[in-house]
Structures are given as C-alpha cells and as structure tokens.
XYZ file of C-alpha atoms in Angstrom:
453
model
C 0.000 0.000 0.000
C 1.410 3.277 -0.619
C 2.545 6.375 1.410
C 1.637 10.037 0.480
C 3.555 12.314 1.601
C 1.886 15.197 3.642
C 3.367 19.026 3.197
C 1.290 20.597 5.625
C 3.683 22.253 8.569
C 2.508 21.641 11.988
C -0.030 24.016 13.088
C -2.063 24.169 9.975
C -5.393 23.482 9.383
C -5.404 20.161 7.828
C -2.888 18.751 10.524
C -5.437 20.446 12.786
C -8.094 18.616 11.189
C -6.166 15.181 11.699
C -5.717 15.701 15.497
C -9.584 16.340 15.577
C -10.398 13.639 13.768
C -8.040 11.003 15.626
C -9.789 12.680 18.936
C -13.464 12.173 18.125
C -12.180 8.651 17.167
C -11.069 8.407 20.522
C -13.875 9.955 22.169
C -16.359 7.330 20.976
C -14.135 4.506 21.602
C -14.384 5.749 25.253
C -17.774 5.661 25.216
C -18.451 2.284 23.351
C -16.311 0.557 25.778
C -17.200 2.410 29.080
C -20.948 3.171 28.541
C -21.396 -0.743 30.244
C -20.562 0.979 33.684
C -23.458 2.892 33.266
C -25.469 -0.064 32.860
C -24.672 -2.502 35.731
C -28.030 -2.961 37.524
C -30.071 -4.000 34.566
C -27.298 -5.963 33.243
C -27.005 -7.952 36.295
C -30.349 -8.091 36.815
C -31.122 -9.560 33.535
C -28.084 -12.030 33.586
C -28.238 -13.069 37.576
C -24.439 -12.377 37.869
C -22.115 -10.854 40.271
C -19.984 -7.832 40.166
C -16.776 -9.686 39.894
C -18.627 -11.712 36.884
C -19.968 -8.089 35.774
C -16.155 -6.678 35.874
C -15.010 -9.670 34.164
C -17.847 -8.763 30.966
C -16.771 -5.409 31.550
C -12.906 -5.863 31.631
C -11.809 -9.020 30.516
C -14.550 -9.141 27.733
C -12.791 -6.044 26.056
C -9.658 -6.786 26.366
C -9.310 -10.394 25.345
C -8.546 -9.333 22.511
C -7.694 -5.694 22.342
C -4.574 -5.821 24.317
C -2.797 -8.673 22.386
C -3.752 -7.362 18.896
C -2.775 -4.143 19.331
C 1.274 -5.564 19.342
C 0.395 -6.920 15.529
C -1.272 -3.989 14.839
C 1.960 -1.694 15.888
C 3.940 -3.984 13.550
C 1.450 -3.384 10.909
C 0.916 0.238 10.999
C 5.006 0.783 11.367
C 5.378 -0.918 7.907
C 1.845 -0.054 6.018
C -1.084 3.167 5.910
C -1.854 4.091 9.212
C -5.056 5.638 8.315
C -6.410 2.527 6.271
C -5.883 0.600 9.704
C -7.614 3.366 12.037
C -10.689 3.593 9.460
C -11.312 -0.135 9.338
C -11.313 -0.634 12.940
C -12.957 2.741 13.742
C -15.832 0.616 11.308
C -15.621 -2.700 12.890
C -15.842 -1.522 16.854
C -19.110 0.705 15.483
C -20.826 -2.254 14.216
C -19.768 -4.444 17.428
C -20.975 -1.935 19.698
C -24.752 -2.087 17.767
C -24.787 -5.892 18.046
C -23.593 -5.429 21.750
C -27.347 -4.338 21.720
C -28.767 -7.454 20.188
C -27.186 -9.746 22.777
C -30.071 -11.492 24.580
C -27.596 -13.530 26.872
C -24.290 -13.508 29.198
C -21.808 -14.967 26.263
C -23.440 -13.178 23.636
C -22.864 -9.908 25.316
C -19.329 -11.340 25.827
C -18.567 -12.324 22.403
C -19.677 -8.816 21.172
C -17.777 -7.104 23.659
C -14.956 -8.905 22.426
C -15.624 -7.420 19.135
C -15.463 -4.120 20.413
C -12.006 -4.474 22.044
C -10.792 -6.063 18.427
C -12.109 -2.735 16.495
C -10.577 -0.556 19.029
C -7.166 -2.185 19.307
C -6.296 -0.480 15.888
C -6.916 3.553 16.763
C -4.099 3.722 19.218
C -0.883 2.431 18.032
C -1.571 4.041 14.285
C -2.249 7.377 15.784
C 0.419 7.842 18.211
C 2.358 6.827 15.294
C 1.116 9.269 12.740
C 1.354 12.414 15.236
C 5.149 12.025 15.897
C 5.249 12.309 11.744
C 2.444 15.640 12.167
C 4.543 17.080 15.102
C 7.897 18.194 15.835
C 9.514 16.936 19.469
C 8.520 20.456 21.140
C 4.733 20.568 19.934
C 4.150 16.231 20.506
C 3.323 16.866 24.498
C 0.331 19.501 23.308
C -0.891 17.097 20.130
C -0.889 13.720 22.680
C -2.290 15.387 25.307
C -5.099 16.701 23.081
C -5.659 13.077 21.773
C -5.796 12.030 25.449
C -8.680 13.740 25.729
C -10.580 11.349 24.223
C -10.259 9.345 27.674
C -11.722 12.239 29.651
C -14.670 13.495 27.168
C -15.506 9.924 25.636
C -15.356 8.797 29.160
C -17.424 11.714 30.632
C -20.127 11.555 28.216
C -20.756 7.699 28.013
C -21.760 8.921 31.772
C -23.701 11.466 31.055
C -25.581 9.954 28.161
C -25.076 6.577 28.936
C -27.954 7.570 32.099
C -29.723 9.866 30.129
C -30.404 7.161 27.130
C -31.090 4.525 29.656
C -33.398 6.345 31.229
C -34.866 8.045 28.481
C -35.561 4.240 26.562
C -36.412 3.087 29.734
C -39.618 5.346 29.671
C -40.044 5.232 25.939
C -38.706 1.493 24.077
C -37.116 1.879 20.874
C -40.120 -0.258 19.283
C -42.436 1.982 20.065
C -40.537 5.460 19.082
C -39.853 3.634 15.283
C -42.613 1.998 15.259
C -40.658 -1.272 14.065
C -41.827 -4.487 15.072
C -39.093 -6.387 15.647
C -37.473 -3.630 17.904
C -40.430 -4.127 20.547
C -38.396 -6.986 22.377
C -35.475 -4.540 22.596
C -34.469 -3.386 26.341
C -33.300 -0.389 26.910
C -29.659 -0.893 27.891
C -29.745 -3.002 24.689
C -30.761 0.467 22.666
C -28.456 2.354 24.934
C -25.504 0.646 23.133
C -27.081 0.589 19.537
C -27.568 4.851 20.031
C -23.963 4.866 21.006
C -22.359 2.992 18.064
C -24.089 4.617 15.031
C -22.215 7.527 15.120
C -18.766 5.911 14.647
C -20.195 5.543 10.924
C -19.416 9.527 10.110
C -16.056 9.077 12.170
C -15.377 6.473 9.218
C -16.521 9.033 6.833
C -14.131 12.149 8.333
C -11.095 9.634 8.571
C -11.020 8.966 4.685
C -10.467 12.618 3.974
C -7.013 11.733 5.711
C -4.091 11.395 4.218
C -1.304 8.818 5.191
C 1.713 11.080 6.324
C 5.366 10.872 5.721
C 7.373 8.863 7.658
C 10.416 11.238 9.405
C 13.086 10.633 11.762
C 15.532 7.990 12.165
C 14.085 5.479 10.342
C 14.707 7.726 6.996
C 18.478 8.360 7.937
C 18.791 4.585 8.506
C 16.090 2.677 5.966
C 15.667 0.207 8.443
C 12.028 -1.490 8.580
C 11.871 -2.397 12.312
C 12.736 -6.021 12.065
C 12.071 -7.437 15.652
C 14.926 -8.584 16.393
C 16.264 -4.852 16.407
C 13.291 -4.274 18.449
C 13.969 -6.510 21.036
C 17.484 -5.366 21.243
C 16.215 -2.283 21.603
C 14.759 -2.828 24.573
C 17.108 -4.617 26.073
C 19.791 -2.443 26.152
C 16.595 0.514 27.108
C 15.219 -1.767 29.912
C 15.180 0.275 32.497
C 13.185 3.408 30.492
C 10.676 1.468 29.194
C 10.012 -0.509 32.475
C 9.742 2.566 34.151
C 7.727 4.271 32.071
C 4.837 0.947 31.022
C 4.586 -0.184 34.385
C 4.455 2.989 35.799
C 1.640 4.450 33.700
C 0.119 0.776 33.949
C -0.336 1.146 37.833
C -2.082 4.617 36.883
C -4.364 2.635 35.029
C -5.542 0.318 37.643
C -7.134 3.367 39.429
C -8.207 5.396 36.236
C -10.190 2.305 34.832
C -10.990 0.938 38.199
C -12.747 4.559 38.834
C -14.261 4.362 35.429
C -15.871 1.030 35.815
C -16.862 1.444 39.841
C -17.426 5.643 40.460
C -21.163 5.597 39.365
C -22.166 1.983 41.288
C -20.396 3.764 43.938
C -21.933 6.481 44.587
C -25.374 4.451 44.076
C -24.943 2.048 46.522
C -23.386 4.069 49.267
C -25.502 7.099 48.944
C -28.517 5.869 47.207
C -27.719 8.435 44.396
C -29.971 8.151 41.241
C -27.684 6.695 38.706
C -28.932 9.428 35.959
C -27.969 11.932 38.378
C -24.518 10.157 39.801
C -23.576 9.697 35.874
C -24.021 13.592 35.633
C -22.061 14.413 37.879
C -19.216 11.903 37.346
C -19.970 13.126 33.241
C -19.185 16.909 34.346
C -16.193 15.867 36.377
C -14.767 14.326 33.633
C -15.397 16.650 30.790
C -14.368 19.750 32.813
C -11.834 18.886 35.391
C -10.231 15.726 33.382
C -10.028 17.504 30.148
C -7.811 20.521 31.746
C -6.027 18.157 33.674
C -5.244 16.547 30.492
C -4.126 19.733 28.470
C -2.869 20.747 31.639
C 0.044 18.108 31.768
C 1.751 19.595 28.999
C 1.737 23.067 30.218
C 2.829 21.780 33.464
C 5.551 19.738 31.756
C 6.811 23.188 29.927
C 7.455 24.884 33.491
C 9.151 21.799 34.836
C 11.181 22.246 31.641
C 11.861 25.477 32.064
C 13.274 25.274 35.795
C 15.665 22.955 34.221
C 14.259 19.172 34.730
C 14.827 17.621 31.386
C 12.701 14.560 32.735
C 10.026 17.169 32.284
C 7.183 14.386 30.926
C 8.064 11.369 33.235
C 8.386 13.719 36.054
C 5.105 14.276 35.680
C 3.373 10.971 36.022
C 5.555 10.568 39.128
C 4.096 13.984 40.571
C 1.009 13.179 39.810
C 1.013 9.714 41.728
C 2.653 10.952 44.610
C -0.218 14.156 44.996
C -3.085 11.797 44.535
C -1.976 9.135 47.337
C -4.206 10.356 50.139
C -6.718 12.346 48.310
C -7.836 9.456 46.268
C -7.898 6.667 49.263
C -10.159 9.311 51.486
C -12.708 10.481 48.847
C -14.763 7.017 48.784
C -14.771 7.113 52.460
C -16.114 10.474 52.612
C -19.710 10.790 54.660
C -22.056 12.086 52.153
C -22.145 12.114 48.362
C -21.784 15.843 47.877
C -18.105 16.004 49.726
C -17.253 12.913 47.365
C -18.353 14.374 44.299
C -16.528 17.534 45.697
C -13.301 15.640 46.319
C -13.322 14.081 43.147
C -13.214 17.072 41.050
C -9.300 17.908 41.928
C -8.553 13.771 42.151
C -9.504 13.856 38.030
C -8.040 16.724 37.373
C -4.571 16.088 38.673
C -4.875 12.281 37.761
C -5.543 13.148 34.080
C -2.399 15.598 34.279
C 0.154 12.066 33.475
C -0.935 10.423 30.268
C -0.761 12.499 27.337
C 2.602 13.492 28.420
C 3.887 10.096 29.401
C 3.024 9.288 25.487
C 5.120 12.310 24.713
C 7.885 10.908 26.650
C 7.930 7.559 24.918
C 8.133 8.267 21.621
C 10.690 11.085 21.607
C 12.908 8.157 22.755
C 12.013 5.606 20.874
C 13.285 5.411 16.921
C 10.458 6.296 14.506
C 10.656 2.778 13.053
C 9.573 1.384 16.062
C 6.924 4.098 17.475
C 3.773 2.409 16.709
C 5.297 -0.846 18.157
C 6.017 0.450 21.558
C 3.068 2.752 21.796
C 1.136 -0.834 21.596
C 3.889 -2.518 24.280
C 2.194 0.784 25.969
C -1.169 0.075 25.489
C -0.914 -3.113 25.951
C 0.536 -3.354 29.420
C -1.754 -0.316 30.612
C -4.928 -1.604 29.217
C -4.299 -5.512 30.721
C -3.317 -3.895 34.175
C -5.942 -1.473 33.635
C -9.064 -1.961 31.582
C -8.561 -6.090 32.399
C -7.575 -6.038 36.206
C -8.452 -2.377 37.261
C -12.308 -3.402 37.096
C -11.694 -6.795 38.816
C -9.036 -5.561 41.027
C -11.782 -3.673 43.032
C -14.291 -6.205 42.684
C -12.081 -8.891 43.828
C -11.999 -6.361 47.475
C -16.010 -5.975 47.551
C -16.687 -10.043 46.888
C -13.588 -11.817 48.596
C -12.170 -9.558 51.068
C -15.213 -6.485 52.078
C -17.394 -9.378 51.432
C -20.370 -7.351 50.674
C -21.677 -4.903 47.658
C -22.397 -2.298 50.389
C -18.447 -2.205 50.638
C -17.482 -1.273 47.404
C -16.151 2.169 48.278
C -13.965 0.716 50.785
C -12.265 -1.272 47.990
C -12.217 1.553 45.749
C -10.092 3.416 48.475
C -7.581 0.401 48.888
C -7.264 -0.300 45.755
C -5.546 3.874 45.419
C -4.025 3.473 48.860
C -1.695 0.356 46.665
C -1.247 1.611 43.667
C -0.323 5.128 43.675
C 2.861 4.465 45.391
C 3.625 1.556 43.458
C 3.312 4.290 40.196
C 5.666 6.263 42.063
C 8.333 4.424 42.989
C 8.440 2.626 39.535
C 8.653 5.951 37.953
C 11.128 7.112 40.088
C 13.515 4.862 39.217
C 13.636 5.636 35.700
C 13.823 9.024 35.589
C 17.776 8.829 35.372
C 17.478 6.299 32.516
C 14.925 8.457 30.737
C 17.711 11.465 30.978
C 20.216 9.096 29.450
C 17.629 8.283 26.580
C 16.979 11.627 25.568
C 20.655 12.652 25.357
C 21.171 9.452 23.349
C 18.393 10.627 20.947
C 20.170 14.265 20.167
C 17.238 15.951 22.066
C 17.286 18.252 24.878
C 13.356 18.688 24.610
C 13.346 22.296 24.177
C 14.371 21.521 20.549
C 12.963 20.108 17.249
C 14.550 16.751 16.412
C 17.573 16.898 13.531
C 16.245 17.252 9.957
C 15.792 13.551 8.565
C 18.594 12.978 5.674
C-alpha cells in the first residue's frame, strides 16, 4: 500500500483537522467501551451475575482481545497506511458496539464485547504513530495530550448519556418510538448501546479525507524497517526506560479504569444516588476537570522544563502519583455524596495531568521505526493492568475480602491506597534512565529533532 507524503507544517489546518479527527475517534471509543458501567443494575439483573462476573464482561470481555492485537497492529501500521488501519477498525468496533445491543444472553454480550475491544485495538498504536510524523519533538506533548482527551470526554459523556439514554428508553422502548416491530423486544440498555455505536459511521466518513503522512526521523536516515529482532534489542539495552515508564503508567491505570468502571455503582450504593444523576455528575467531572487536567500536563511539563528538569514528561506521572496518594484513598470514604463528588473534582483533574505526556515521553525516545510498536507494548501493558484487572481488582476487594456490595467504596479506596505508590516508585527509578535516553536521541526537549537525511 502506498505512502503520500503530507506538506502541511505543523499548526495548519489540515494537521489540525487530523488531530480532531483522531480525537473524536477516541472519544467514541471511550464511550463504546465504558458506557457498560453505566449499565450494571439492569445488566445484572437480567443475567443473575455478580460484580466480579460483571467486571469480568466489563474488563476481561474487552480486552481479550484488544490488548494482544494491538502488538500486531503496531507492527502493521510501522510498515503499512496508518489511516487505512484506524478507518477499518474505527468501522468494525461501530458495528460491534450495535450488536452489543442485540445480545439477549451472558456470552453473547461477551462475544460482542470482544468485538469491540478487536475494532478498538487499531486507533491507538496508528495514531500515536502518525502524530510524531504531524509534530515536531517540542509541539508532541500539546498534540498527545489533546488526543488524550478522548479518555476524559468519551469517558465523561458515556456517563452522562449513557444515564440519560437509559433512562430516556427506559420510559419510551425503541419499538415503540420507530414503530418497528421487531425492535419491541429490545431493552433499553440493549438500545443504549445501539444509540452509542451509530455515530462511529461519520467518524469512518471524516477519517477517509485523511491522508497517510510521511514517515520522518531515524528510520529515513537509517532505511531500516523495524525487524524485531532490532526491536527486542532495543529494549534490552533501554530496559530500564521502558520498564519505568509501562509499568508505571500501567499502575495509573488500575485506578483510572478501576474509577471508570466502579465511580457511578459507587456512589449508588453508598448514597442511594440516582444513577442518571450520579452519571451527571461523574460526566461533568470528567469533561471539565479531566479535560484541563489533560491539556494541563503539557503546560505543566513546559514549566518543569523550564526550571531545568529535562525529565520534564516522566516527572510528571511521578508527581502526579505521589499528589493523589491520600486524596484518592479518602474520597470514597467520605460521609455524604456531595463532599465525594466535591473531592473528586481535583482527584480527576490532577490524575488526568500524566498520560498524554507520558506518550510524549515515549516516543521522543524511541526510533520512529519502532513508534507504533512500543506505543502498543504501551497500550498493551496499561490496558491488561488497567481496563482487564483495574475493574476486577476492586471487585475482587467488595466479593472476597469487604465481602459485601455495600463495601465497594472501601475497595475503591484500597485499591488507590496500593497503587499510587507503586506508580511512584516505579517511575522514580527511571527518571535517570529516561535522561540518558533523551541525550542518546540528540534531544534536549526544548528543541525540534535533527532534519531527517
């Protein structure tokens, strides 16, 4: 397949154009895969099961797939068009998510979930990979962290709608509002999910006006194509770095898709909250407060920068771990659901501060031959510790140790009282290695990267 090569200088309007596109892409993958935590109650109610089996549908479902093909899919989309592979799986998770809403059992739900997680797998890799061609060193922290905020406003609005559409169905079944037959035996968290997967279709549409960019860097000074045993070398002799920085953001994962899966059962079991209302006020939290933590990570990265921390963008996650450690242990604990909700607002902000730069930080080390590849060692090790275990990691607490679904916020708060420092201490101590890394690369940070041959 070929290339074409793509003029446009960072900062115009059709490179402005990509990054919205790749971000809406995002955005609905966040809510096709997290609008399900929205819909617990019926779902176990119509399927008998328990919240570890629910977190297991939720999680494990997903990911069975998602997290191993996205390693193939790095390979793929470091060799062949990036936007070909994006398109077709922006299509297929669409058209999972719809038949998510045709599932009339437990494995059926399953298997389509698992279709989901395959569609999704290809967005990720392929982007991070095309934005290090669309951006110079300085300006990738800004264009990753404005991609990551697909997690905060796909993730906030599957909340907000997610209740809204229940509810709404709920009152008024999709058979009757098209007045097709066949419809009538539809439920409404079964429409819920068909509503939320039609609009991936003019995603599809937008992403075809894209063009595959040229490949820069150091894989155009060398004309090497990535074989893996040069990738596994790489990492060996970069160990340290990229242990550092995976299982560091990986811990920060636990709690961000732990909270995604468990914040609005939370605050309806504990304070008998009205789950439209909880997933409004979760939905707010995370549009407003995780979407300038997000952007905010890069600005916050700049001043660390500019006081002379070169480890600017892993500092960062570290930071942000180390702030969160109490603050994020008390807030489920809290006595009423207002001074929750009110304590959650700074937790999402800060926590959403790490991952767009920690992106940023891997791939200005990492050769451009092998970008997409480790951006899906990345994903892959975040989204098994996170979307896999996170879920199940604080269910295993309310079933096996709290014994009891009226406990779940006390396994939400243990489950931040482990991890944070664990993200902290890995990070930590890497941040040396990461200094080494960038020097080895030519790049102080505050520059663009040399001019490819």
């Amino acid at each position: 397949m070929s290339r074409t090569d793509v003029s446009s200088p960072p900062g115009s309007a059709y490179t402005t154009y990509v990054l919205v596109t790749l971000l809406l892409a995002y955005i609905l993958s966040f809510i096709d895969r997290n609008v399900l935590a929205m819909l617990v109650g019926p779902i176990r109610q119509q399927f008998d099961i328990s919240d570890f089996q629910f977190s297991i549908l939720h999680g494990w479902a997903f990911t069975l797939f998602y997290i191993f093909l996205g390693l193939p899919i790095g390979w793929l989309a470091d060799r062949y068009s990036r936007k070909w592979i994006i398109t077709g799986g922006v299509f297929f998770w669409s058209l999972m998510t719809c038949l998510c809403g045709l599932a009339g059992s437990f494995y059926a739900l399953f298997v389509t979930r698992v279709g989901v997680g395959v569609g999704e797998a290809a967005l990720s890799p392929p982007a991070y990979s095309m934005m290090a061609d669309y951006f110079s060193a300085r300006r990738l922290r800004w264009a990753t962290s404005v991609f990551t905020l697909g997690i905060t406003i796909g993730s906030g609005t599957s909340y907000m709608i997610g209740g809204s559409v229940y509810d709404y169905l709920e009152a008024n079944p999709i058979g009757t509002i098209t007045g097709i037959e066949w419809l009538v035996s539809i439920s409404a968290w079964q429409a819920t999910f068909i509503a939320v997967g039609l609009p991936g279709l003019i995603v599809v549409l937008m992403l075809l006006a894209i063009k595959e960019p040229q490949r820069q860097g150091r894989s155009a000074r060398r004309g090497s194509d990535g074989q893996g045993s040069e990738l596994i070398g790489w990492l060996r002799s970069h160990w340290q770095v990229y242990f550092s920085l995976v299982f560091g953001v990986s811990m920060m994962a636990v709690i961000g898709y732990g909270t995604l899966t468990w914040y609005p059962e939370f605050l309806q079991r504990s304070y008998a909250m009205p789950r439209t209302e909880a997933g409004q006020a979760l939905g707010w939290i995370f549009l407003i407060a995780g979407s300038a933590g997000t952007l905010s990570g890069a600005f916050f990265a700049e001043r660390l920068q500019a006081r002379g921390y070169l480890d600017a963008n892993m500092r960062m996650v570290m930071l942000a771990a180390a702030i969160l450690i109490v603050p994020a242990a008390a807030a489920p604990l809290m006595p009423s659901a207002d001074l929750a909700i009110l304590l959650t607002w700074p937790i999402i902000f800060v926590h959403y501060t790490h991952f767009g730069v920690a992106m940023a930080a891997l791939n200005v080390i990492t050769p451009n031959h092998m970008r997409a590849q480790i951006s899906a060692l990345m994903l892959f090790s975040t989204n098994l510790f996170g979307l896999a275990l996170g879920g199940s990691f604080v269910a295993f607490f309310t079933d096996f140790v709290y014994a009891g679904d009226e406990h779940l916020n006390y396994s939400l708060a243990t489950v931040a009282a482990i991890v944070y420092p664990l993200a902290v201490i890995t990070i930590a101590f890497g941040l040396s290695y990461y200094r080494n890394s960038l020097k080895e690369q030519g790049l102080d940070e505050l520059s663009d990267p040399p001019t490819p041959l």
